Coordinates of C-alpha atoms (C1' of nucleotides) in Angstrom, one line a residue:
Chain B
M1 CA 100.9 90.1 111.7
Y2 CA 102.3 92.6 109.4
S3 CA 100.7 95.6 108.0
S4 CA 100.2 93.2 105.0
E5 CA 100.7 95.6 102.2
L6 CA 104.1 94.2 102.1
L7 CA 102.8 90.7 101.3
K8 CA 101.3 91.9 98.2
G9 CA 103.2 90.7 95.2
S10 CA 105.1 88.0 97.4
L11 CA 102.1 85.5 97.9
K12 CA 102.6 83.6 94.8
T13 CA 106.4 83.4 95.6
I14 CA 105.6 82.0 99.0
V15 CA 103.2 79.5 97.7
M16 CA 105.4 78.2 95.2
Q17 CA 108.5 78.0 97.7
Q18 CA 106.7 75.9 99.9
L19 CA 105.7 73.5 96.9
K20 CA 109.4 73.4 96.1
E21 CA 110.4 72.5 99.5
H22 CA 107.8 70.1 100.5
G23 CA 106.6 68.8 97.1
K24 CA 102.8 68.4 96.8
M25 CA 100.7 70.3 99.3
Y26 CA 97.2 71.2 99.7
G27 CA 95.7 74.8 100.2
Y28 CA 95.1 74.5 103.9
E29 CA 98.4 72.9 104.5
I30 CA 100.3 75.8 103.0
T31 CA 98.5 78.2 105.2
Q32 CA 99.6 76.3 108.3
K33 CA 103.1 75.8 107.2
V34 CA 103.5 79.5 106.4
K35 CA 102.0 80.4 109.7
E36 CA 104.3 78.0 111.5
I37 CA 107.5 79.0 109.7
S38 CA 106.7 82.7 110.2
S39 CA 105.8 82.3 113.9
N40 CA 102.3 83.4 113.2
K41 CA 103.5 86.6 111.5
I42 CA 102.2 85.6 108.2
Q43 CA 98.8 84.2 108.1
L44 CA 97.6 83.6 104.4
T45 CA 93.9 84.2 104.1
E46 CA 91.8 82.0 102.0
G47 CA 90.3 84.7 100.0
A48 CA 93.8 85.4 98.5
L49 CA 95.3 81.9 98.7
Y50 CA 92.6 79.9 96.7
P51 CA 92.5 82.5 93.7
A52 CA 96.2 82.5 93.5
L53 CA 96.5 78.7 93.4
H54 CA 93.9 78.9 90.7
A55 CA 95.7 81.5 88.7
L56 CA 99.1 79.6 89.0
E57 CA 97.4 76.5 87.9
A58 CA 95.9 78.4 85.0
E59 CA 99.4 79.8 84.1
G60 CA 100.8 76.3 83.9
F61 CA 102.9 76.5 87.0
L62 CA 101.0 74.1 89.1
T63 CA 99.1 70.8 88.6
T64 CA 96.6 69.2 90.9
E65 CA 95.4 65.8 92.1
T66 CA 92.3 65.4 94.1
E67 CA 92.2 63.1 96.9
F68 CA 89.3 62.0 99.2
I69 CA 90.1 62.0 103.0
G70 CA 87.1 60.1 104.4
K71 CA 84.3 62.2 102.7
R72 CA 86.2 65.5 102.5
V73 CA 88.0 66.5 99.3
R74 CA 91.6 67.6 99.4
K75 CA 93.2 69.2 96.5
Y76 CA 97.0 68.6 96.2
Y77 CA 99.1 71.1 94.1
S78 CA 102.8 70.4 92.7
L79 CA 104.9 72.4 90.7
T80 CA 105.1 71.7 87.0
P81 CA 108.6 71.9 85.4
T82 CA 107.9 75.3 84.1
G83 CA 106.7 76.1 87.6
Q84 CA 110.1 74.8 89.0
N85 CA 111.9 77.4 86.9
K86 CA 109.4 80.3 87.8
V87 CA 110.0 79.7 91.6
L88 CA 113.7 80.2 91.1
E89 CA 113.2 83.3 89.0
K90 CA 110.8 84.6 91.5
I91 CA 113.1 84.0 94.6
N92 CA 115.9 85.7 92.6
E93 CA 113.7 88.7 91.8
F94 CA 112.7 89.1 95.4
A95 CA 116.4 88.9 96.7
E96 CA 117.2 91.6 94.3
F97 CA 114.4 93.8 95.1
V98 CA 115.6 93.4 98.8
S99 CA 119.1 94.3 97.9
T100 CA 117.8 97.5 96.2
M101 CA 115.6 98.4 99.2
K102 CA 118.4 97.8 101.7
L103 CA 120.2 100.4 99.7
I104 CA 117.4 102.9 99.5
L105 CA 116.3 102.4 103.3
Q106 CA 119.8 102.1 104.4
I107 CA 119.3 99.2 106.5
E108 CA 121.0 95.8 107.4
T109 CA 118.6 93.0 107.9
K110 CA 119.3 90.5 110.4
K111 CA 118.9 86.8 110.2
A112 CA 115.4 86.1 111.5
Chain L
M1 CA 112.9 97.4 86.3
Y2 CA 111.4 94.9 88.6
S3 CA 108.0 93.2 88.1
S4 CA 106.9 95.9 90.4
E5 CA 104.3 93.9 92.2
L6 CA 106.9 93.8 94.9
L7 CA 107.0 97.6 95.1
K8 CA 103.3 97.7 96.2
G9 CA 103.3 98.5 99.8
S10 CA 106.8 99.9 99.7
L11 CA 106.2 103.0 97.9
K12 CA 105.3 105.1 100.9
T13 CA 108.2 103.8 102.9
I14 CA 110.6 104.8 100.2
V15 CA 109.2 108.3 99.8
M16 CA 109.3 109.0 103.3
Q17 CA 112.9 107.7 103.7
Q18 CA 113.9 110.1 101.0
L19 CA 112.5 112.9 102.9
K20 CA 114.0 111.7 106.1
E21 CA 117.4 111.5 104.3
H22 CA 117.4 114.7 102.3
G23 CA 115.0 117.0 104.2
K24 CA 112.3 118.8 101.9
M25 CA 112.1 117.5 98.4
Y26 CA 109.6 117.8 95.5
G27 CA 108.1 115.0 93.7
Y28 CA 109.9 114.9 90.5
E29 CA 113.1 115.1 92.6
I30 CA 112.1 112.0 94.6
T31 CA 111.7 110.0 91.5
Q32 CA 115.0 111.0 90.2
K33 CA 116.8 110.3 93.3
V34 CA 115.3 106.8 93.8
K35 CA 116.1 106.1 90.1
E36 CA 119.5 107.1 90.8
I37 CA 120.1 105.2 94.1
S38 CA 118.6 102.2 92.4
S39 CA 120.5 102.1 89.3
N40 CA 117.5 102.6 87.3
K41 CA 115.7 99.5 89.0
I42 CA 113.1 101.5 90.6
Q43 CA 111.2 104.1 88.6
L44 CA 108.5 105.6 90.4
T45 CA 105.5 106.3 88.3
E46 CA 103.8 109.8 88.6
G47 CA 100.3 108.1 88.8
A48 CA 101.4 106.4 91.8
L49 CA 103.7 109.0 93.4
Y50 CA 101.4 112.0 93.6
P51 CA 98.6 110.2 95.0
A52 CA 100.7 108.7 97.6
L53 CA 102.1 112.1 98.6
H54 CA 98.6 113.5 98.9
A55 CA 97.6 110.5 101.0
L56 CA 100.6 111.0 103.4
E57 CA 99.7 114.7 103.6
A58 CA 96.1 114.0 104.4
E59 CA 97.4 111.4 106.9
G60 CA 99.5 114.1 108.7
F61 CA 102.9 112.7 107.9
L62 CA 103.9 115.3 105.5
T63 CA 103.5 119.1 105.1
T64 CA 104.0 121.2 101.7
E65 CA 105.3 124.4 100.9
T66 CA 104.9 125.8 97.3
E67 CA 107.7 127.4 95.5
F68 CA 107.9 129.2 92.1
I69 CA 110.8 128.4 90.1
G70 CA 110.5 130.9 87.2
K71 CA 106.9 130.4 86.2
R72 CA 106.8 126.8 87.3
V73 CA 105.3 125.6 90.5
R74 CA 107.4 123.4 92.7
K75 CA 105.8 121.7 95.7
Y76 CA 108.2 120.7 98.4
Y77 CA 107.2 118.0 101.0
S78 CA 108.7 117.4 104.4
L79 CA 108.1 115.0 107.2
T80 CA 106.0 116.2 110.0
P81 CA 107.0 115.2 113.6
T82 CA 104.2 112.4 113.3
G83 CA 105.8 111.6 110.0
Q84 CA 109.3 111.3 111.5
N85 CA 108.1 108.5 113.9
K86 CA 106.1 106.9 111.1
V87 CA 109.0 106.3 108.7
L88 CA 111.1 104.6 111.4
E89 CA 108.1 102.4 112.1
K90 CA 107.8 101.7 108.5
I91 CA 111.3 100.8 108.0
N92 CA 111.4 98.3 110.9
E93 CA 108.3 96.8 109.7
F94 CA 110.1 96.2 106.2
A95 CA 113.2 94.9 107.8
E96 CA 111.1 92.5 110.0
F97 CA 109.1 91.6 106.9
V98 CA 112.2 90.7 104.9
S99 CA 113.8 88.7 108.0
T100 CA 110.6 86.6 107.9
M101 CA 110.7 86.2 104.1
K102 CA 114.4 85.1 104.2
L103 CA 113.5 82.3 106.5
I104 CA 110.5 81.4 104.3
L105 CA 112.4 81.5 101.1
Q106 CA 115.7 80.2 102.5
I107 CA 117.8 82.9 101.1
E108 CA 120.6 85.1 102.1
T109 CA 120.5 88.5 100.6
K110 CA 123.7 90.1 99.7
K111 CA 124.7 93.6 100.2
A112 CA 123.7 95.5 97.1
Chain O
dC1 C1' 76.7 63.6 123.3
dA2 C1' 76.3 68.5 122.0
dA3 C1' 78.6 72.4 120.7
dA4 C1' 82.7 74.5 119.5
dT5 C1' 86.5 74.3 117.0
dA6 C1' 89.4 72.9 113.3
dT7 C1' 89.8 71.3 108.7
dA8 C1' 88.9 72.1 103.7
dC9 C1' 87.2 73.9 99.7
dA10 C1' 85.2 78.2 97.3
dT11 C1' 83.5 82.8 95.5
dA12 C1' 81.7 87.5 95.8
dA13 C1' 81.8 92.3 97.3
dT14 C1' 84.8 95.5 98.5
dA15 C1' 89.0 98.0 99.2
dT16 C1' 93.7 99.5 98.0
dT17 C1' 97.2 100.4 95.1
dC18 C1' 99.3 100.2 91.3
dT19 C1' 100.0 101.1 85.8
dT20 C1' 98.8 103.3 81.7
dA21 C1' 96.9 107.2 79.6
dT22 C1' 95.8 111.9 79.3
dG23 C1' 96.0 116.6 80.3
dT24 C1' 98.5 121.1 81.3
dA25 C1' 102.5 124.0 81.2
dT26 C1' 107.3 125.6 81.3
dT27 C1' 112.2 125.0 80.5
dT28 C1' 116.2 123.3 78.2
dA29 C1' 118.9 121.0 74.9
dA30 C1' 119.7 119.5 70.1
Chain U
dT1 C1' 112.2 125.2 66.3
dT2 C1' 111.2 121.0 67.8
dA3 C1' 112.1 117.2 71.0
dA4 C1' 113.0 116.2 75.5
dA5 C1' 113.1 117.1 80.2
dT6 C1' 110.9 119.2 84.1
dA7 C1' 106.7 119.4 87.0
dC8 C1' 102.3 119.0 88.6
dA9 C1' 97.8 116.4 88.3
dT10 C1' 93.8 113.1 87.7
dA11 C1' 91.0 109.4 85.5
dA12 C1' 90.3 104.7 83.7
dG13 C1' 91.6 100.4 84.2
dA14 C1' 94.0 96.3 86.2
dA15 C1' 95.8 93.5 89.7
dT16 C1' 95.8 91.7 94.1
dA17 C1' 94.4 91.8 98.5
dT18 C1' 90.8 91.7 102.7
dT19 C1' 86.3 90.5 104.5
dA20 C1' 82.3 88.3 104.4
dT21 C1' 79.7 84.5 103.2
dG22 C1' 78.7 79.8 101.9
dT23 C1' 79.1 74.7 102.3
dA24 C1' 80.5 70.5 104.5
dT25 C1' 83.1 67.1 107.3
dA26 C1' 86.1 65.9 111.3
dT27 C1' 87.8 66.5 115.8
dT28 C1' 88.0 68.2 120.3
dT29 C1' 86.1 69.7 124.8
dG30 C1' 82.9 70.6 128.3

DNA sequence: CAAATATACATAATATTCTTATGTATTTAA
DNA sequence: TTAAATACATAAGAATATTATGTATATTTG
């Protein structure tokens, strides 16, 4: 796990990218997918994830459908059309930020 | 300027890297240097910078010397030996984080 | 089969770290 | 001479994370 200060500000971008890539997903699924892709380096915490999902929904970037799996509720999130644009924006913003940081820190980042 | 959420968690790394590169610097100088290198994209605010400098000093990563330029005080910061190690750590951590994020966001970052 | 672990949601208290605003004061440029 | 730049600093507030807590079902393991 990273000293996750760095994660601040990137969480929503990560979440939306997952939805962009995999279509509708539920919260727990997102945490597991991100954990898997990052080889356990990024573990989204519930206390951060759920409020973020709710905020994105309130902002109009996500919609939800509730499903019952047995007796257990599962809440699926998907990107709205606005959300589809937003995630592209977010990713570009992140890429630009990294470019600037590479310049400042004088580093080359390797492919992961 | 970025939606500077992304900057959160990177500020101390940026500051220490500047000191690593240029030797002793004072606060205002750091803001100007970073602004210049980033082509105005990163503008450190005083309300964030000075507390960060004080914190880094308290943590033992920086030392200070005060100088008078005319009647005006100028406070120079430099890396301590511990600070020299810390900045390398921080930069590595950032590079690793970016690698993971590139994997997650499926992007290639260009040279700035 | 009982107990531990994993799945699945959520919120509250707290911590951290930023922005914005405010304050003080000197120096330089218009 | 007045505005802008230089140079420090702190306080109020906002945003966003961590940690803890709560509830409940489903699955795995000893």
